[in-house]
Amino acid sequence: MSDELFDSVDALLAAVSTGLPVPAERKRLRLAAGLTPAQVAAALRVNSAVVLSWEDGSAVPGPDIAPAYTRLLEGLAARFPTPEQQGAAPVAPQPQAPAQTPEQPAATASQPVMLDQNPDGSLVMAAAAPCVQCGQPSVYRAQGRPMHLGGFCRPAAPASEAAVEVTQQPAPANQAPAAPAPVATEPAAPAAAAPASSAPVRPTSTAASARPRPATTRTAARPAAARPASSAATAVAARWWPAVALDVADGGWVLDVPQIPAPAGPKLGDWFAWLGTGLPLRVERAHPAGRGGDGMVCLTVAALKQLGLPAALPTTEKALAALHTKLAKAAAVVGMEISDQIGPSFHVFRRTGSAGGPKTSVRVTIAPWLGQGDGRQQAVSALAAPLATAPDGTKDGLTLTRRYRAFTADLGVAPGATTASTAMLLLDAVRPRVEWVKDQVTAEWSSHLREGALPTGDLCVPPAAGARHPLTRELLSKGEAVCEEEDYKWWARELTDAEAGRPWAVAVDVCASYLSVTDSLRLPIGPLEPVKNPAWDGGKTAGLWWCDFTTTEVDELLPHPATFHGQPPTGPGWYATPTVAYMATTYGFDPATITDAYLSTHTAPLLKEWTGRIRGGYKRAYADLGLTDGQSPEEFLTAYAVHKDVDTDPVRADALVLAGLYKNIYKGGIGKWSDSARHLDDPTWLEKVAAVWSYRPEIRFHIIAAARIAAHRRLRKTLQLTGRAPFAVNVDSYLYATDEPSPLELLPVKDDGAPVPGALRLGIAPGSHKHESSIPLEAVVEAMERREHPSKLVHHYTTDGTPIGQEQTADTGAADASNDDEEGGN
């Protein structure tokens, strides 16, 4: 019995002896960083209610999650010290402390410290030893001495007799931050800190939504994976920021990243000198073999005025040239250069060997100029415009950088010129194609394709070359078949007697249908090679197969799984591996009848990392909008109905913009594999597009086939469990006849009320469904009698069946048109 009691006491001590700051400090750090409880909860794999309980002191993190939470708080404490810490000055030592030498001034426990860092920016770690400020164990070092981050020292612990306190020494305002002090066993000279600024520093936005969020059904924290006790030893200090906004308050410079020093003066030359000091601005690489990107400085309206730059981008060539000359001359004084063209976004850089400082490159974005200029200038900053648009419609620099940092944190890359190009930048970032190798003899660097990289060159095969390719035109001119793996388009059937007796038609739409299949989908990496009488391996090899499904029986109430029009095929055709595998396993198609194929020389889950990044950002953004995994159908419907109501809440406004961008990035990325680039002539298109590694129509065919098959599988399972089938399908929008203006009656559930995996279910997760609208069945019948597809009525009715006026539906015309070619709203 005594052993059990001792074990209970030990468990209790482990729970409360976490080494965490007090609850109020935990909340302050989260708010200072502009993080929501949902963001912290998503990172730690717990429920947001649990995070709030940690911050109000009603609960403590368990031993499995405490190290990770400690790591988060320590990182935030390093970035967002308390006002007392920011302004703290060395004070006289306590009477019991030994006298200090002039080279070793004393510091109190509340004074911020500069922890030792490795060359890559990570904090130096060592075996736990007594902190020189509080005496409690610390794995961190400051000039080789054990020390905690500010705010993490525990009280009532006298310093060691031999302890040497550390203070920060400010560097001159025009000097770049010195390199971090190396690990040393002997006391080292204090390392130079970041240049001090006399201007006030604006903290990151800490606004949080006051809107009540729908509660989820999960009231307890999700069990976290066990972590080793030493996991805190891998903590990494933030060394780079992807973007910073430069603003003005009370005549002085302010930045929304307090750790970055401000320019020394208000003149244009001071600004260029500041840009060339080696600012810690950079988008860090997402893969060890990849490359990072330039950081961004964003100018606000006030900063633009302070620098004497025009409030709007000049519209004439003469004025634009004069502005370019003015900027170029100011930059040249400090050895800097600017881009050849000036627009809302441009580069400022210094070449290697130029006077004035080291090589550097920074992207400059001028928020008030976004959306201005000619087509080329607007195209360069196309994605920056929605990121900078505040809830009131203005282009705000602080809004841009806040969302820019969230975007790069989620995806690992900076926004590109378009959503499609950003998707390809992301793929190359998380799965680099090229690897650089240094010759040990000549010391020269050379590059080569990494194993599993997509090769460059026109690798198209005739059945899957894309609509614009000459190979496709040649086949069609001969009347031969090409691959037609597409989303469902305008399929409908006659209503059954039971369906005709129901009063409503409910439209449901798949959320992120492509993201629901790309994680593990095996795609063709190498070129497709022709094969006669191929051996079927169960779908492990990606490729195109010549199959005849005309005699294979399928479900009559559902669209045909192998055709985009949903009607049975009239003859043999070319099909991607996902379609053939489904027809073989579900409907008994005999793969031995396949006579020809184009098979990949290398098959792999190409988009696994790419999917993980986008899906993670997508789910995090929707979590800020009150839509999370695990919600009951009723909770989801309630939350979804108001998820676009952001009012003046910056957290929700940011999340809504980012969620829209993430959706467009994965959609645009799928379309990019078969880019027609209509603005280019045929020879230029063949050279600049068709021969690039990102032009692989057969990859797009595989993804769309997999998404269509996944949708058919859900429809079929729902039909088997409930006897209900959609009577109309367009892309991933399905119309069902129902008794009530709600999709709840369509959902298959287990005996305990839980949704059935693999069937129709409501939720925001990729592959789940949302409620689009409820349409009176009479209106549907009238449309079908006019030979119109009933999905055209989706945007004419609300989810409760209320008709929407013409002035409201006018705004949805573009959505109706775009629905022909890509996924629906989510």
GROMACS .gro file of C-alpha atoms in nm, residues 386-765:
model
  380
  386PRO     CA    1  -0.581   3.942  -5.086
  387LEU     CA    2  -0.332   3.887  -4.805
  388ALA     CA    3  -0.314   4.264  -4.749
  389THR     CA    4  -0.687   4.333  -4.771
  390ALA     CA    5  -0.819   4.415  -4.424
  391PRO     CA    6  -1.184   4.353  -4.328
  392ASP     CA    7  -1.266   4.714  -4.420
  393GLY     CA    8  -1.131   4.662  -4.773
  394THR     CA    9  -0.814   4.870  -4.738
  395LYS     CA   10  -0.466   4.742  -4.826
  396ASP     CA   11  -0.291   4.728  -4.489
  397GLY     CA   12   0.078   4.647  -4.448
  398LEU     CA   13   0.042   4.510  -4.096
  399THR     CA   14  -0.237   4.279  -4.212
  400LEU     CA   15  -0.020   4.161  -4.502
  401THR     CA   16   0.282   4.069  -4.293
  402ARG     CA   17   0.074   3.900  -4.025
  403ARG     CA   18  -0.095   3.677  -4.285
  404TYR     CA   19   0.229   3.636  -4.478
  405ARG     CA   20   0.399   3.493  -4.170
  406ALA     CA   21   0.105   3.259  -4.107
  407PHE     CA   22   0.111   3.150  -4.473
  408THR     CA   23   0.482   3.066  -4.470
  409ALA     CA   24   0.451   2.895  -4.132
  410ASP     CA   25   0.173   2.673  -4.267
  411LEU     CA   26   0.313   2.590  -4.610
  412GLY     CA   27   0.684   2.650  -4.574
  413VAL     CA   28   0.709   2.874  -4.884
  414ALA     CA   29   0.627   3.232  -4.969
  415PRO     CA   30   0.332   3.309  -5.196
  416GLY     CA   31   0.421   3.296  -5.567
  417ALA     CA   32   0.277   3.494  -5.855
  418THR     CA   33  -0.031   3.270  -5.883
  419THR     CA   34  -0.190   2.995  -5.680
  420ALA     CA   35  -0.086   2.739  -5.943
  421SER     CA   36   0.278   2.850  -5.943
  422THR     CA   37   0.274   2.856  -5.562
  423ALA     CA   38   0.162   2.493  -5.565
  424MET     CA   39   0.463   2.399  -5.778
  425LEU     CA   40   0.699   2.607  -5.564
  426LEU     CA   41   0.569   2.418  -5.262
  427LEU     CA   42   0.621   2.080  -5.428
  428ASP     CA   43   0.978   2.171  -5.520
  429ALA     CA   44   1.036   2.302  -5.167
  430VAL     CA   45   0.918   1.994  -4.978
  431ARG     CA   46   1.047   1.748  -5.240
  432PRO     CA   47   1.345   1.918  -5.406
  433ARG     CA   48   1.428   1.795  -5.756
  434VAL     CA   49   1.790   1.911  -5.756
  435GLU     CA   50   2.067   1.830  -5.513
  436TRP     CA   51   2.397   2.020  -5.498
  437VAL     CA   52   2.719   1.828  -5.435
  438LYS     CA   53   3.065   1.969  -5.366
  439ASP     CA   54   3.363   1.802  -5.531
  440GLN     CA   55   3.615   1.723  -5.260
  441VAL     CA   56   3.908   1.761  -5.502
  442THR     CA   57   3.817   2.072  -5.701
  443ALA     CA   58   3.591   2.226  -5.433
  444GLU     CA   59   3.342   2.307  -5.711
  445TRP     CA   60   2.969   2.260  -5.673
  446SER     CA   61   2.755   2.073  -5.922
  447SER     CA   62   2.388   1.979  -5.929
  448HIS     CA   63   2.205   1.663  -6.022
  449LEU     CA   64   1.852   1.531  -6.002
  450ARG     CA   65   1.769   1.370  -5.673
  451GLU     CA   66   1.639   1.016  -5.667
  452GLY     CA   67   1.267   1.017  -5.742
  453ALA     CA   68   1.270   1.365  -5.898
  454LEU     CA   69   1.042   1.449  -6.187
  455PRO     CA   70   1.258   1.472  -6.502
  456THR     CA   71   1.251   1.769  -6.737
  457GLY     CA   72   1.151   1.741  -7.103
  458ASP     CA   73   0.846   1.676  -7.315
  459LEU     CA   74   0.753   1.331  -7.182
  460CYS     CA   75   0.398   1.324  -7.316
  461VAL     CA   76   0.248   1.008  -7.463
  462PRO     CA   77  -0.027   1.030  -7.725
  463PRO     CA   78  -0.328   0.924  -7.509
  464ALA     CA   79  -0.242   1.173  -7.231
  465ALA     CA   80  -0.068   1.473  -7.382
  466GLY     CA   81  -0.318   1.742  -7.288
  467ALA     CA   82  -0.574   1.924  -7.500
  468ARG     CA   83  -0.323   2.162  -7.663
  469HIS     CA   84  -0.048   1.915  -7.747
  470PRO     CA   85   0.007   1.817  -8.115
  471LEU     CA   86  -0.004   1.448  -8.017
  472THR     CA   87  -0.359   1.490  -7.893
  473ARG     CA   88  -0.471   1.678  -8.202
  474GLU     CA   89  -0.319   1.408  -8.420
  475LEU     CA   90  -0.504   1.126  -8.242
  476LEU     CA   91  -0.835   1.312  -8.248
  477SER     CA   92  -0.797   1.387  -8.618
  478LYS     CA   93  -0.770   1.012  -8.677
  479GLY     CA   94  -1.078   0.943  -8.465
  480GLU     CA   95  -0.875   0.756  -8.203
  481ALA     CA   96  -0.940   0.768  -7.827
  482VAL     CA   97  -0.754   0.974  -7.572
  483CYS     CA   98  -0.768   0.962  -7.194
  484GLU     CA   99  -1.071   1.148  -7.055
  485GLU     CA  100  -1.030   1.114  -6.679
  486GLU     CA  101  -1.221   1.419  -6.553
  487ASP     CA  102  -1.453   1.518  -6.270
  488TYR     CA  103  -1.821   1.434  -6.310
  489LYS     CA  104  -1.992   1.684  -6.542
  490TRP     CA  105  -2.368   1.744  -6.548
  491TRP     CA  106  -2.485   1.389  -6.480
  492ALA     CA  107  -2.852   1.338  -6.391
  493ARG     CA  108  -3.112   1.061  -6.401
  494GLU     CA  109  -3.488   1.031  -6.372
  495LEU     CA  110  -3.632   1.053  -6.022
  496THR     CA  111  -3.761   0.731  -5.869
  497ASP     CA  112  -4.119   0.721  -5.742
  498ALA     CA  113  -3.997   0.747  -5.384
  499GLU     CA  114  -3.777   1.047  -5.466
  500ALA     CA  115  -4.054   1.221  -5.658
  501GLY     CA  116  -4.274   1.203  -5.349
  502ARG     CA  117  -4.028   1.399  -5.133
  503PRO     CA  118  -4.061   1.778  -5.116
  504TRP     CA  119  -3.696   1.885  -5.110
  505ALA     CA  120  -3.370   1.849  -5.302
  506VAL     CA  121  -3.066   1.895  -5.079
  507ALA     CA  122  -2.729   1.979  -5.233
  508VAL     CA  123  -2.413   1.866  -5.054
  509ASP     CA  124  -2.060   1.943  -5.166
  510VAL     CA  125  -1.734   1.759  -5.099
  511CYS     CA  126  -1.474   1.958  -4.906
  512ALA     CA  127  -1.125   1.952  -5.060
  513SER     CA  128  -1.189   1.635  -5.256
  514TYR     CA  129  -0.843   1.630  -5.418
  515LEU     CA  130  -0.670   1.664  -5.080
  516SER     CA  131  -0.859   1.358  -4.961
  517VAL     CA  132  -0.673   1.134  -5.210
  518THR     CA  133  -0.332   1.289  -5.285
  519ASP     CA  134  -0.164   1.197  -4.955
  520SER     CA  135  -0.092   0.833  -5.042
  521LEU     CA  136  -0.181   0.828  -5.412
  522ARG     CA  137   0.087   0.657  -5.617
  523LEU     CA  138   0.171   0.874  -5.917
  524PRO     CA  139   0.393   0.833  -6.223
  525ILE     CA  140   0.739   0.977  -6.161
  526GLY     CA  141   0.929   0.842  -6.457
  527PRO     CA  142   0.812   0.861  -6.819
  528LEU     CA  143   0.535   0.635  -6.941
  529GLU     CA  144   0.652   0.347  -7.157
  530PRO     CA  145   0.428   0.145  -7.394
  531VAL     CA  146   0.365  -0.215  -7.282
  532LYS     CA  147   0.183  -0.493  -7.470
  533ASN     CA  148  -0.034  -0.736  -7.273
  534PRO     CA  149   0.068  -0.584  -6.940
  535ALA     CA  150   0.054  -0.783  -6.617
  536TRP     CA  151  -0.183  -0.631  -6.361
  537ASP     CA  152  -0.017  -0.584  -6.022
  538GLY     CA  153  -0.321  -0.472  -5.825
  539GLY     CA  154  -0.278  -0.104  -5.901
  540LYS     CA  155   0.075  -0.054  -5.769
  541THR     CA  156   0.206   0.080  -6.101
  542ALA     CA  157   0.080   0.417  -6.219
  543GLY     CA  158  -0.008   0.446  -6.584
  544LEU     CA  159  -0.277   0.432  -6.851
  545TRP     CA  160  -0.455   0.110  -6.943
  546TRP     CA  161  -0.660   0.021  -7.252
  547CYS     CA  162  -0.976  -0.125  -7.098
  548ASP     CA  163  -1.324  -0.218  -7.215
  549PHE     CA  164  -1.586  -0.162  -6.941
  550THR     CA  165  -1.888  -0.189  -7.170
  551THR     CA  166  -1.992  -0.529  -7.035
  552THR     CA  167  -1.912  -0.459  -6.668
  553GLU     CA  168  -2.232  -0.406  -6.467
  554VAL     CA  169  -2.240  -0.114  -6.222
  555ASP     CA  170  -2.497   0.048  -5.989
  556GLU     CA  171  -2.783   0.190  -6.196
  557LEU     CA  172  -2.876   0.465  -5.948
  558LEU     CA  173  -2.524   0.610  -5.949
  559PRO     CA  174  -2.317   0.770  -6.224
  560HIS     CA  175  -2.082   0.529  -6.398
  561PRO     CA  176  -1.756   0.526  -6.201
  562ALA     CA  177  -1.529   0.523  -6.509
  563THR     CA  178  -1.666   0.814  -6.714
  564PHE     CA  179  -1.682   1.187  -6.647
  565HIS     CA  180  -2.031   1.213  -6.802
  566GLY     CA  181  -2.159   0.934  -6.578
  567GLN     CA  182  -2.306   0.735  -6.867
  568PRO     CA  183  -2.180   0.383  -6.953
  569PRO     CA  184  -1.889   0.384  -7.201
  570THR     CA  185  -1.966   0.284  -7.558
  571GLY     CA  186  -1.632   0.120  -7.627
  572PRO     CA  187  -1.279   0.064  -7.494
  573GLY     CA  188  -1.073   0.358  -7.378
  574TRP     CA  189  -0.767   0.475  -7.187
  575TYR     CA  190  -0.808   0.482  -6.808
  576ALA     CA  191  -0.573   0.574  -6.523
  577THR     CA  192  -0.471   0.317  -6.263
  578PRO     CA  193  -0.718   0.432  -5.988
  579THR     CA  194  -1.014   0.376  -6.220
  580VAL     CA  195  -0.898   0.033  -6.335
  581ALA     CA  196  -0.826  -0.080  -5.977
  582TYR     CA  197  -1.174   0.025  -5.859
  583MET     CA  198  -1.351  -0.144  -6.149
  584ALA     CA  199  -1.153  -0.463  -6.085
  585THR     CA  200  -1.200  -0.482  -5.708
  586THR     CA  201  -1.558  -0.350  -5.684
  587TYR     CA  202  -1.731  -0.461  -6.002
  588GLY     CA  203  -1.529  -0.763  -6.108
  589PHE     CA  204  -1.357  -0.628  -6.419
  590ASP     CA  205  -1.096  -0.876  -6.547
  591PRO     CA  206  -0.755  -0.704  -6.587
  592ALA     CA  207  -0.637  -0.997  -6.799
  593THR     CA  208  -0.837  -0.850  -7.088
  594ILE     CA  209  -0.609  -0.542  -7.102
  595THR     CA  210  -0.404  -0.553  -7.422
  596ASP     CA  211  -0.209  -0.224  -7.409
  597ALA     CA  212  -0.079   0.015  -7.149
  598TYR     CA  213   0.155   0.307  -7.093
  599LEU     CA  214   0.322   0.239  -6.758
  600SER     CA  215   0.549   0.452  -6.545
  601THR     CA  216   0.908   0.348  -6.493
  602HIS     CA  217   0.885   0.480  -6.136
  603THR     CA  218   0.573   0.507  -5.920
  604ALA     CA  219   0.565   0.683  -5.582
  605PRO     CA  220   0.335   0.894  -5.357
  606LEU     CA  221   0.470   1.215  -5.509
  607LEU     CA  222   0.236   1.455  -5.328
  608LYS     CA  223   0.256   1.317  -4.975
  609GLU     CA  224   0.455   1.604  -4.821
  610TRP     CA  225   0.280   1.858  -5.043
  611THR     CA  226  -0.059   1.737  -4.925
  612GLY     CA  227   0.046   1.741  -4.561
  613ARG     CA  228   0.148   2.106  -4.577
  614ILE     CA  229  -0.165   2.229  -4.753
  615ARG     CA  230  -0.401   2.011  -4.550
  616GLY     CA  231  -0.240   2.126  -4.225
  617GLY     CA  232  -0.281   2.493  -4.317
  618TYR     CA  233  -0.634   2.432  -4.445
  619LYS     CA  234  -0.745   2.265  -4.121
  620ARG     CA  235  -0.571   2.521  -3.901
  621ALA     CA  236  -0.741   2.809  -4.081
  622TYR     CA  237  -1.083   2.649  -4.053
  623ALA     CA  238  -1.022   2.572  -3.686
  624ASP     CA  239  -0.991   2.948  -3.630
  625LEU     CA  240  -1.332   2.979  -3.796
  626GLY     CA  241  -1.488   2.733  -3.553
  627LEU     CA  242  -1.478   2.428  -3.784
  628THR     CA  243  -1.281   2.138  -3.643
  629ASP     CA  244  -1.259   1.762  -3.664
  630GLY     CA  245  -1.486   1.569  -3.431
  631GLN     CA  246  -1.785   1.803  -3.445
  632SER     CA  247  -2.127   1.644  -3.454
  633PRO     CA  248  -2.329   1.704  -3.773
  634GLU     CA  249  -2.552   1.954  -3.595
  635GLU     CA  250  -2.254   2.144  -3.453
  636PHE     CA  251  -2.086   2.151  -3.792
  637LEU     CA  252  -2.395   2.285  -3.969
  638THR     CA  253  -2.432   2.559  -3.706
  639ALA     CA  254  -2.066   2.658  -3.725
  640TYR     CA  255  -2.052   2.648  -4.103
  641ALA     CA  256  -2.353   2.876  -4.135
  642VAL     CA  257  -2.164   3.159  -3.963
  643HIS     CA  258  -1.802   3.081  -4.046
  644LYS     CA  259  -1.779   3.370  -4.293
  645ASP     CA  260  -1.909   3.625  -4.041
  646VAL     CA  261  -1.580   3.787  -3.942
  647ASP     CA  262  -1.695   4.143  -3.855
  648THR     CA  263  -1.380   4.318  -3.727
  649ASP     CA  264  -1.219   4.008  -3.578
  650PRO     CA  265  -0.867   3.992  -3.731
  651VAL     CA  266  -0.818   3.627  -3.635
  652ARG     CA  267  -1.127   3.514  -3.823
  653ALA     CA  268  -1.062   3.753  -4.110
  654ASP     CA  269  -0.709   3.617  -4.150
  655ALA     CA  270  -0.831   3.259  -4.132
  656LEU     CA  271  -1.100   3.314  -4.396
  657VAL     CA  272  -0.851   3.466  -4.641
  658LEU     CA  273  -0.589   3.196  -4.581
  659ALA     CA  274  -0.841   2.914  -4.610
  660GLY     CA  275  -0.949   3.049  -4.949
  661LEU     CA  276  -0.589   3.073  -5.068
  662TYR     CA  277  -0.505   2.720  -4.956
  663LYS     CA  278  -0.804   2.583  -5.145
  664ASN     CA  279  -0.707   2.769  -5.460
  665ILE     CA  280  -0.347   2.654  -5.429
  666TYR     CA  281  -0.430   2.285  -5.432
  667LYS     CA  282  -0.686   2.333  -5.708
  668GLY     CA  283  -0.448   2.542  -5.915
  669GLY     CA  284  -0.170   2.293  -5.856
  670ILE     CA  285  -0.379   2.008  -5.996
  671GLY     CA  286  -0.462   2.213  -6.306
  672LYS     CA  287  -0.098   2.320  -6.349
  673TRP     CA  288  -0.002   1.964  -6.447
  674SER     CA  289  -0.189   2.024  -6.775
  675ASP     CA  290  -0.130   2.397  -6.823
  676SER     CA  291  -0.260   2.521  -7.159
  677ALA     CA  292  -0.112   2.874  -7.114
  678ARG     CA  293  -0.340   3.025  -7.377
  679HIS     CA  294  -0.145   3.352  -7.376
  680LEU     CA  295   0.150   3.177  -7.547
  681ASP     CA  296   0.175   3.077  -7.911
  682ASP     CA  297   0.221   2.708  -7.995
  683PRO     CA  298   0.603   2.701  -8.042
  684THR     CA  299   0.659   2.903  -7.725
  685TRP     CA  300   0.415   2.683  -7.534
  686LEU     CA  301   0.595   2.364  -7.643
  687GLU     CA  302   0.929   2.511  -7.534
  688LYS     CA  303   0.833   2.697  -7.217
  689VAL     CA  304   0.551   2.482  -7.081
  690ALA     CA  305   0.528   2.134  -7.231
  691ALA     CA  306   0.899   2.067  -7.177
  692VAL     CA  307   0.901   2.174  -6.811
  693TRP     CA  308   0.895   1.918  -6.527
  694SER     CA  309   0.561   2.054  -6.402
  695TYR     CA  310   0.377   1.965  -6.724
  696ARG     CA  311   0.257   1.608  -6.671
  697PRO     CA  312  -0.109   1.563  -6.782
  698GLU     CA  313  -0.104   1.197  -6.680
  699ILE     CA  314  -0.043   1.305  -6.318
  700ARG     CA  315  -0.351   1.526  -6.333
  701PHE     CA  316  -0.551   1.237  -6.482
  702HIS     CA  317  -0.448   1.011  -6.193
  703ILE     CA  318  -0.545   1.267  -5.929
  704ILE     CA  319  -0.884   1.344  -6.081
  705ALA     CA  320  -0.955   0.977  -6.138
  706ALA     CA  321  -0.871   0.901  -5.775
  707ALA     CA  322  -1.094   1.185  -5.649
  708ARG     CA  323  -1.385   1.076  -5.870
  709ILE     CA  324  -1.345   0.713  -5.762
  710ALA     CA  325  -1.330   0.815  -5.394
  711ALA     CA  326  -1.653   1.010  -5.442
  712HIS     CA  327  -1.821   0.714  -5.613
  713ARG     CA  328  -1.708   0.483  -5.332
  714ARG     CA  329  -1.873   0.712  -5.073
  715LEU     CA  330  -2.191   0.737  -5.278
  716ARG     CA  331  -2.205   0.360  -5.322
  717LYS     CA  332  -2.152   0.286  -4.953
  718THR     CA  333  -2.418   0.540  -4.858
  719LEU     CA  334  -2.656   0.377  -5.106
  720GLN     CA  335  -2.589   0.034  -4.960
  721LEU     CA  336  -2.647   0.154  -4.602
  722THR     CA  337  -2.944   0.389  -4.653
  723GLY     CA  338  -3.091   0.311  -4.995
  724ARG     CA  339  -3.045   0.680  -5.088
  725ALA     CA  340  -2.859   0.791  -5.403
  726PRO     CA  341  -2.807   1.131  -5.567
  727PHE     CA  342  -3.022   1.199  -5.871
  728ALA     CA  343  -2.786   1.468  -6.005
  729VAL     CA  344  -2.410   1.524  -5.982
  730ASN     CA  345  -2.188   1.803  -6.109
  731VAL     CA  346  -1.818   1.795  -6.022
  732ASP     CA  347  -1.839   1.718  -5.648
  733SER     CA  348  -2.183   1.862  -5.579
  734TYR     CA  349  -2.460   1.604  -5.523
  735LEU     CA  350  -2.838   1.651  -5.512
  736TYR     CA  351  -3.052   1.417  -5.302
  737ALA     CA  352  -3.430   1.408  -5.263
  738THR     CA  353  -3.519   1.454  -4.894
  739ASP     CA  354  -3.814   1.494  -4.662
  740GLU     CA  355  -3.663   1.796  -4.484
  741PRO     CA  356  -3.442   2.084  -4.604
  742SER     CA  357  -3.144   1.927  -4.430
  743PRO     CA  358  -2.886   1.658  -4.515
  744LEU     CA  359  -2.909   1.497  -4.169
  745GLU     CA  360  -3.150   1.225  -4.285
  746LEU     CA  361  -2.896   1.115  -4.550
  747LEU     CA  362  -2.615   1.034  -4.308
  748PRO     CA  363  -2.543   0.670  -4.226
  749VAL     CA  364  -2.460   0.631  -3.856
  750LYS     CA  365  -2.357   0.347  -3.628
  751ASP     CA  366  -2.564   0.228  -3.336
  752ASP     CA  367  -2.389   0.476  -3.108
  753GLY     CA  368  -2.462   0.764  -3.345
  754ALA     CA  369  -2.108   0.792  -3.479
  755PRO     CA  370  -2.067   0.847  -3.857
  756VAL     CA  371  -1.983   0.545  -4.071
  757PRO     CA  372  -1.631   0.565  -4.217
  758GLY     CA  373  -1.618   0.584  -4.594
  759ALA     CA  374  -1.979   0.702  -4.638
  760LEU     CA  375  -2.147   1.041  -4.665
  761ARG     CA  376  -2.061   1.253  -4.361
  762LEU     CA  377  -2.064   1.621  -4.269
  763GLY     CA  378  -1.746   1.804  -4.174
  764ILE     CA  379  -1.472   2.035  -4.295
  765ALA     CA  380  -1.205   1.765  -4.328
   0.00000   0.00000   0.00000
